[in-house]
Amino acid sequence: MEGEKMDENEWKYHGEGNKSLVVSHVQRCVVLRFLKFAPGRSMTPEEIFHHLKNIVEFGKHIMKLYLGENYVHYGEVVQLPLDFLKRLCLKIQSERPESRCDKAMDILSGYAMCLPNLTRLQTCHLVEHRPIVCIEIKPKCGFIPIANSVSKEVKHRVCRFCMYQRLKVAKGKWKRISRYCPLDLFSGNKQRMHFALSNLLQEAQNNLKIFKNGELIYGCRDYHNSLSDLNELSHHLKSFFFPANGLISGPHCTRTVIKELINVITMTLLSTTENYRASDKRPIPILQGRNYCEASHFSRDLMRNGKHSVECSGLPKGCILHKTLQVQMLDLLDIEGLLPLYNRVEQYLEEFPEERSTLQIDGPYDETFYERLKNISVEDDGSVEYAATKIHQYRVAMTAKDCSIMIALSPNPQDECSEQRSVVTASQSRLMYSVSILDLDFKPYDNIPYQYKRDNKIVNHYLKSIQAKEDPLSNYLLENEECTLVLQKV
């Protein structure tokens, strides 16, 4: 892309995360990703190039080996004309959400990451003229920690996502608690998966987005009327699942279309392009002790009906959820068990700062780094090498806990040959699909103390909120703040 004539009008605002902003090309199936900075913070062009190169190397040499080359698209670092970047920044500024405008797009270094547009089909580029819908799911952590280092017993019963929901609502980030629970989605049980996806659609927050032909049509807003939004969504998707001779309208149209959508998402999440026997479908070993979260509404409904176990059908080996969960489970010690190891490394580096590169704290993310990750021993020999390895594993696991799964779908007529293509069959339609993984940045080493503090805050707030809910007087006082307690002399 270097040296190519760039026209800012050929690019449009695509979306952004906490640290980066993405624009997509109107015609070509590519996106550009730029770093963002808060006011008063910046990096030199050399530092930005090195940071972006590390992200590419991390995807290429680490995450691709764990998740598979069919799912990971790591892109490349490109250098762009500065005048183009200035014009582009001005063009897209008005399209950015107000809540995101506190950080500025990097237009001074000239560097960006060029990636495929994952809202498009990645397995077949001959269908660009056909409509494409893409579902982006951020599934979050799919298991409950079993590490002995966990100090609060509630962490062995309730997943982090469900605990964190209460703190987010208390802080005003979201208005309602989501009924979605990651353990339901990762269970492999279709009933639980449908329940999880249905709740994601009801309360998308930033865990679900839906694009049509590259345009965001659903998600990432705190809806007041989810029913009307689902009606609009079903209108967008009706032709994908019910072609011309299928369902056109009717009182149950929305419910039927959404049911088809959930069923197709479930099938693609459980699909695999690799050759595994049916006997390979089994529960993840670490989940056999606790395959459900007590805060899950699915689990609560079962327990309310007298059932004390939740079925875990298991994930097919090689499907995207199985692969993602396996990487997440590199976090063997939990953040509570990791912090002492972080302190061990920090103390060592204070004395021998030159060893930072030897321990690969800041990369490079190459074959040597990957070899370090293979040591999954939990026996601590007291060495700084052991501590560094566990930190690296934790950072990779955190990447998998925060990634997004992209499912792109496009109509595939019955009379068209589907060789070399992945096809999923709905009740009245056939859809080509591709599954990819997004947001595979390495997590900063220096963030570990912050993550420890945040974990404490999440757990403590959850315990307090549960205690308040169980205490009738406390709950009454919370709901009736303007009350007066009068004590009379007896």
C-alpha positions in Angstrom: 0.0 0.0 0.0 3.1 2.2 0.3 3.4 4.6 -2.6 -0.3 4.0 -3.7 -2.5 7.0 -4.3 -4.8 7.3 -1.4 -8.3 8.9 -1.5 -9.9 9.4 1.9 -13.4 9.3 0.3 -12.8 5.6 -0.4 -12.7 4.8 3.3 -15.4 4.9 5.9 -15.5 4.7 9.7 -15.8 1.0 10.7 -15.6 1.0 14.5 -13.1 1.2 17.4 -11.9 -0.3 20.6 -10.2 1.1 23.7 -6.8 1.5 21.9 -7.5 1.5 18.2 -9.7 2.8 15.5 -10.7 1.0 12.3 -11.7 2.3 8.8 -12.8 0.0 5.9 -12.5 0.5 2.2 -15.7 1.0 0.3 -14.8 -1.4 -2.5 -11.8 -3.5 -1.4 -12.2 -6.1 1.3 -9.7 -4.6 3.6 -9.6 -2.4 6.8 -7.0 -0.1 8.3 -6.4 -0.1 12.0 -4.8 2.9 13.7 -3.7 3.4 17.3 -5.5 5.9 19.5 -4.1 8.1 22.3 -5.6 9.8 25.3 -4.9 13.6 25.6 -1.3 14.2 26.7 -0.1 10.7 25.8 1.8 9.7 22.7 4.5 7.4 21.2 7.3 8.1 18.7 6.8 6.8 15.2 9.5 4.1 15.9 7.6 3.0 19.0 4.3 2.8 17.1 5.9 0.8 14.3 7.4 -1.6 16.8 4.1 -1.9 18.7 2.1 -2.7 15.5 4.8 -5.1 14.4 4.6 -6.9 17.7 0.8 -7.3 17.3 1.3 -8.8 13.8 4.1 -11.1 15.1 1.9 -12.2 18.0 -0.9 -13.2 15.7 1.4 -14.9 13.2 3.7 -16.9 15.5 1.5 -17.4 18.6 -2.3 -17.1 18.1 -2.3 -18.7 14.7 -0.5 -21.8 16.1 -3.0 -22.1 18.9 -6.2 -21.3 17.0 -5.4 -22.4 13.5 -4.6 -20.5 10.3 -8.2 -20.8 9.0 -9.3 -18.6 11.8 -6.5 -16.1 12.4 -5.7 -13.2 10.0 -2.8 -11.2 11.4 -2.4 -8.6 8.6 0.7 -6.5 8.0 2.1 -3.1 9.0 1.8 -0.4 6.3 3.1 3.2 5.9 0.7 5.8 4.6 1.0 9.4 3.4 0.6 11.9 6.3 -1.6 14.3 4.3 -4.0 11.4 3.5 -4.2 10.5 7.2 -5.1 14.1 8.2 -7.8 14.3 5.6 -9.1 10.8 6.7 -9.2 11.8 10.3 -11.2 14.9 9.6 -13.6 12.9 7.4 -14.4 10.3 10.0 -14.4 12.4 13.1 -18.1 13.3 12.8 -19.0 9.6 12.5 -17.4 8.5 15.8 -19.6 8.0 18.8 -19.3 10.9 21.3 -18.1 8.5 24.0 -15.1 7.5 21.9 -13.9 11.0 21.0 -11.8 11.4 24.2 -9.0 9.7 22.3 -7.4 10.9 19.1 -6.4 8.7 16.1 -2.7 8.5 15.4 -2.0 10.6 12.3 1.6 11.6 12.9 3.5 8.3 12.7 2.1 7.3 9.3 1.8 3.6 10.4 -1.3 1.4 10.5 -2.2 -2.2 10.3 -3.8 -3.5 7.1 -6.2 -6.4 7.7 -8.9 -8.3 5.8 -12.4 -7.0 6.4 -13.8 -9.9 8.5 -17.4 -8.8 8.0 -17.0 -10.3 4.6 -16.6 -14.0 3.6 -13.0 -15.1 3.9 -13.4 -18.4 2.1 -14.9 -17.2 -1.2 -14.4 -13.8 -2.9 -16.7 -14.7 -5.8 -19.8 -13.7 -3.9 -19.1 -10.0 -3.2 -22.2 -9.0 -5.2 -24.4 -11.0 -2.9 -25.7 -9.8 0.5 -23.5 -10.7 3.5 -24.4 -10.6 7.2 -21.8 -10.9 9.8 -22.3 -11.7 13.5 -19.5 -10.5 15.9 -19.5 -12.3 19.3 -17.2 -11.5 22.2 -17.8 -14.7 24.2 -15.5 -13.8 27.2 -14.1 -16.4 29.6 -15.7 -19.8 29.3 -14.6 -21.6 32.5 -14.5 -21.1 36.2 -11.1 -21.2 37.9 -10.1 -24.2 40.0 -6.7 -22.9 41.2 -5.9 -23.3 44.9 -4.7 -19.7 44.9 -8.2 -18.4 44.6 -9.0 -16.8 48.0 -12.7 -16.2 47.7 -14.9 -19.3 47.4 -17.5 -17.5 45.2 -15.0 -17.5 42.3 -15.3 -21.3 42.2 -19.1 -21.0 41.7 -19.8 -17.9 39.8 -18.0 -16.8 36.5 -16.2 -13.5 36.2 -18.6 -12.2 33.5 -21.7 -12.6 35.7 -19.9 -11.0 38.7 -18.6 -8.1 36.6 -22.1 -7.4 35.2 -23.2 -6.1 38.7 -20.3 -3.7 38.9 -20.8 -2.4 35.4 -24.4 -1.7 36.0 -23.6 0.0 39.4 -21.1 2.2 37.7 -23.6 3.2 35.0 -21.9 1.6 32.0 -25.0 -0.5 31.3 -28.6 0.0 32.5 -29.4 -3.7 32.9 -27.7 -6.9 33.9 -27.2 -9.2 31.0 -28.7 -12.7 31.3 -25.9 -14.1 29.1 -23.4 -16.4 30.7 -20.3 -17.5 28.8 -20.4 -21.0 30.4 -23.7 -21.6 28.7 -22.3 -20.8 25.3 -19.1 -22.9 25.8 -21.1 -25.9 27.2 -21.6 -27.5 23.8 -25.2 -28.2 24.9 -27.4 -26.7 22.1 -30.2 -25.8 24.5 -27.8 -23.8 26.7 -26.1 -22.3 23.7 -29.5 -21.1 22.3 -30.3 -19.7 25.7 -27.0 -17.8 25.8 -27.3 -16.4 22.3 -30.9 -15.4 22.8 -29.9 -13.4 25.9 -27.0 -11.8 23.9 -29.5 -10.6 21.4 -31.8 -9.2 24.1 -28.9 -7.4 25.9 -26.1 -7.0 23.4 -24.0 -4.5 25.3 -20.5 -4.7 23.6 -20.6 -8.5 23.4 -22.6 -8.8 20.2 -22.8 -6.8 16.9 -24.4 -7.6 13.6 -23.3 -6.2 10.3 -25.1 -6.3 6.9 -22.9 -5.7 3.9 -20.3 -4.2 6.2 -22.7 -1.8 7.9 -23.5 -2.1 11.6 -27.2 -2.8 12.0 -27.5 -4.2 15.5 -25.7 -4.0 18.9 -23.5 -1.9 21.1 -26.3 0.3 22.4 -28.3 0.2 25.6 -31.7 -0.4 24.2 -34.9 0.7 25.8 -37.1 -1.4 23.6 -35.3 -4.6 22.6 -38.5 -6.0 21.0 -38.7 -3.2 18.4 -35.0 -3.5 17.7 -35.4 -7.3 17.2 -38.3 -6.6 14.8 -36.0 -4.3 12.8 -33.2 -6.9 12.9 -35.5 -9.6 11.6 -36.6 -7.3 8.7 -32.9 -7.1 7.7 -32.3 -10.8 8.0 -35.6 -12.3 6.6 -34.3 -12.7 3.1 -31.2 -14.7 4.3 -33.3 -17.4 6.0 -36.6 -17.2 4.0 -36.0 -16.5 0.3 -38.7 -15.3 -2.1 -41.0 -18.2 -1.6 -40.6 -18.5 2.1 -41.9 -16.6 5.1 -42.9 -13.0 4.2 -44.7 -11.6 7.1 -46.9 -12.4 10.0 -47.1 -12.0 13.8 -44.5 -14.7 14.5 -42.1 -13.4 11.8 -39.6 -11.9 14.2 -39.6 -14.9 16.5 -39.1 -17.3 13.6 -36.3 -15.3 12.0 -34.4 -14.8 15.3 -34.8 -18.5 16.0 -33.2 -19.3 12.6 -30.4 -16.9 13.3 -29.6 -18.5 16.7 -29.7 -22.0 15.2 -27.3 -21.1 12.4 -24.9 -19.3 14.7 -24.9 -22.4 17.0 -24.1 -24.7 14.0 -21.2 -22.6 12.8 -19.7 -22.3 16.3 -19.8 -26.0 16.6 -18.5 -26.7 13.1 -14.9 -27.6 12.3 -12.9 -27.6 9.0 -10.5 -30.2 10.5 -10.9 -33.9 10.5 -11.9 -35.2 13.9 -13.9 -38.3 14.8 -17.2 -38.1 16.5 -15.7 -39.8 19.5 -13.4 -36.7 19.9 -16.5 -34.7 21.1 -16.2 -34.6 24.8 -16.3 -32.2 27.7 -13.1 -30.1 28.4 -11.4 -31.9 31.3 -11.1 -28.8 33.5 -14.9 -28.3 33.3 -15.8 -31.7 34.6 -15.9 -30.5 38.2 -17.9 -27.3 37.5 -19.5 -27.0 34.1 -22.0 -24.3 35.0 -22.2 -20.9 36.7 -24.5 -20.5 39.7 -25.4 -17.0 38.5 -26.6 -18.3 35.1 -30.3 -17.9 34.7 -30.3 -21.2 32.8 -28.8 -22.9 35.9 -31.1 -21.1 38.3 -34.2 -22.2 36.4 -33.1 -25.8 36.5 -32.3 -25.7 40.2 -35.7 -24.0 40.8 -37.2 -27.1 39.2 -35.2 -29.4 41.5 -32.4 -30.3 39.1 -28.9 -29.9 40.6 -26.7 -30.7 37.6 -26.4 -28.9 34.3 -25.7 -31.0 31.2 -22.4 -30.3 29.4 -22.6 -32.0 26.0 -19.0 -31.1 25.2 -17.5 -29.2 22.3 -16.3 -30.9 19.1 -12.6 -30.9 19.1 -11.4 -28.4 16.5 -14.5 -26.1 16.5 -13.8 -22.4 17.2 -15.2 -22.5 20.8 -13.1 -25.5 21.7 -9.9 -23.9 20.4 -10.7 -20.6 22.1 -11.4 -22.3 25.4 -8.2 -24.3 25.3 -6.2 -21.1 25.0 -8.1 -19.4 27.8 -7.3 -22.3 30.0 -3.6 -21.5 29.8 -4.5 -19.3 32.8 -3.8 -22.1 35.3 -3.2 -20.0 38.4 -5.8 -17.2 38.2 -4.7 -13.6 38.7 -4.4 -14.2 42.5 -1.8 -16.9 41.9 -0.1 -14.9 39.2 0.6 -11.7 41.2 3.3 -13.2 43.4 5.1 -14.5 40.3 4.9 -11.0 38.8 6.4 -9.6 41.9 9.2 -12.2 41.7 10.0 -11.1 38.1 9.9 -7.4 39.0 12.2 -7.9 42.0 14.6 -9.8 39.7 14.5 -7.1 37.0 15.2 -4.4 39.6 18.5 -6.2 40.2 19.2 -7.3 36.6 17.3 -5.0 34.2 19.2 -6.3 31.2 17.5 -9.7 31.6 14.1 -8.2 30.5 14.9 -9.1 26.9 16.2 -12.5 27.8 12.9 -13.3 29.6 11.1 -11.9 26.5 8.9 -9.6 28.6 8.3 -7.3 25.6 8.7 -10.0 22.9 9.8 -10.8 20.4 6.8 -13.0 19.8 8.5 -15.7 17.8 9.1 -19.4 17.9 11.2 -19.2 21.1 8.3 -17.4 22.9 5.9 -20.1 21.7 8.2 -22.8 23.0 8.1 -21.2 26.4 4.3 -21.4 26.4 4.4 -25.2 26.1 5.5 -25.7 29.7 2.2 -26.1 31.5 3.7 -27.5 34.7 2.1 -26.1 37.9 5.0 -27.1 40.1 6.8 -23.9 41.1 10.6 -24.5 41.3 11.1 -20.9 42.6 12.9 -19.7 39.5 12.3 -16.5 37.6 12.0 -18.5 34.4 9.1 -20.4 35.8 7.4 -17.1 36.9 8.0 -15.5 33.5 6.5 -18.6 31.7 3.3 -18.4 33.8 3.0 -14.7 33.1 3.4 -15.3 29.3 0.7 -18.0 29.5 -1.6 -15.8 31.4 -1.2 -13.0 28.9 -2.0 -15.3 26.0 -5.0 -16.6 27.9 -6.3 -13.1 28.5 -6.1 -12.4 24.8 -8.3 -15.4 24.2 -10.7 -14.3 26.9 -11.1 -10.9 25.2 -11.2 -11.9 21.5 -14.2 -11.6 19.1 -15.5 -14.4 16.9 -16.7 -13.2 13.4 -19.3 -15.3 11.6 -20.0 -14.2 8.0 -23.0 -15.6 6.1 -24.1 -15.3 2.5 -26.9 -17.1 0.5 -25.8 -20.2 -1.4 -28.5 -21.3 -3.9 -29.4 -25.0 -4.0 -28.3 -25.5 -7.6 -24.8 -24.0 -7.0 -21.8 -26.2 -6.5 -20.5 -25.8 -2.9 -17.2 -27.6 -3.3 -14.3 -26.1 -1.3 -16.8 -23.9 0.6 -18.3 -24.2 4.1 -22.1 -24.3 3.9 -24.7 -24.4 6.7 -28.3 -25.4 6.0 -31.2 -23.6 7.7 -34.8 -24.7 7.5 -35.5 -23.0 4.1 -32.1 -21.7 3.0 -28.4 -22.6 2.5 -25.7 -20.2 3.5 -22.0 -20.1 2.8 -20.1 -19.1 5.9 -16.6 -18.2 7.2 -15.5 -18.0 10.9 -12.6 -15.8 11.9 -11.2 -14.4 15.1 -10.6 -10.7 15.8 -8.9 -8.7 18.6 -5.9 -10.9 19.2 -3.6 -8.2 20.6 -1.1 -9.3 23.3 -2.0 -8.0 26.8 0.5 -5.7 28.4 2.8 -7.2 31.1 2.6 -4.0 33.1 -1.2 -4.3 33.5 -1.0 -7.3 35.8 -1.2 -5.3 39.1 -4.2 -3.3 37.7 -5.9 -6.6 36.7 -5.4 -7.9 40.2 -7.0 -4.8 41.8 -9.9 -4.9 39.3 -10.5 -8.6 40.1 -10.7 -7.8 43.8 -13.1 -5.0 43.1 -15.4 -7.2 40.9 -15.5 -10.0 43.5 -16.0 -7.7 46.5 -18.8 -5.7 44.8 -20.6 -8.9 43.8 -20.4 -10.3 47.4 -21.8 -7.0 48.7 -24.6 -6.9 46.2 -25.6 -10.5 47.0 -25.5 -9.8 50.7 -27.7 -6.7 50.2 -30.2 -8.8 48.1 -30.4 -11.5 50.8 -30.9 -8.9 53.6 -34.6 -7.8 53.4 -34.0 -4.7 55.6 -30.9 -3.7 53.6 -32.8 -4.3 50.3 -35.7 -2.2 51.6 -33.5 0.7 52.5 -31.8 0.6 49.1 -35.1 0.8 47.3 -36.4 3.6 49.6 -33.6 6.0 50.2 -35.8 8.8 51.6 -36.9 7.0 54.7 -36.7 7.9 58.4 -36.2 5.5 61.2 -38.1 6.8 64.3 -37.2 5.3 67.7 -39.8 5.8 70.4 -39.2 5.5 74.2 -41.0 2.4 75.6 
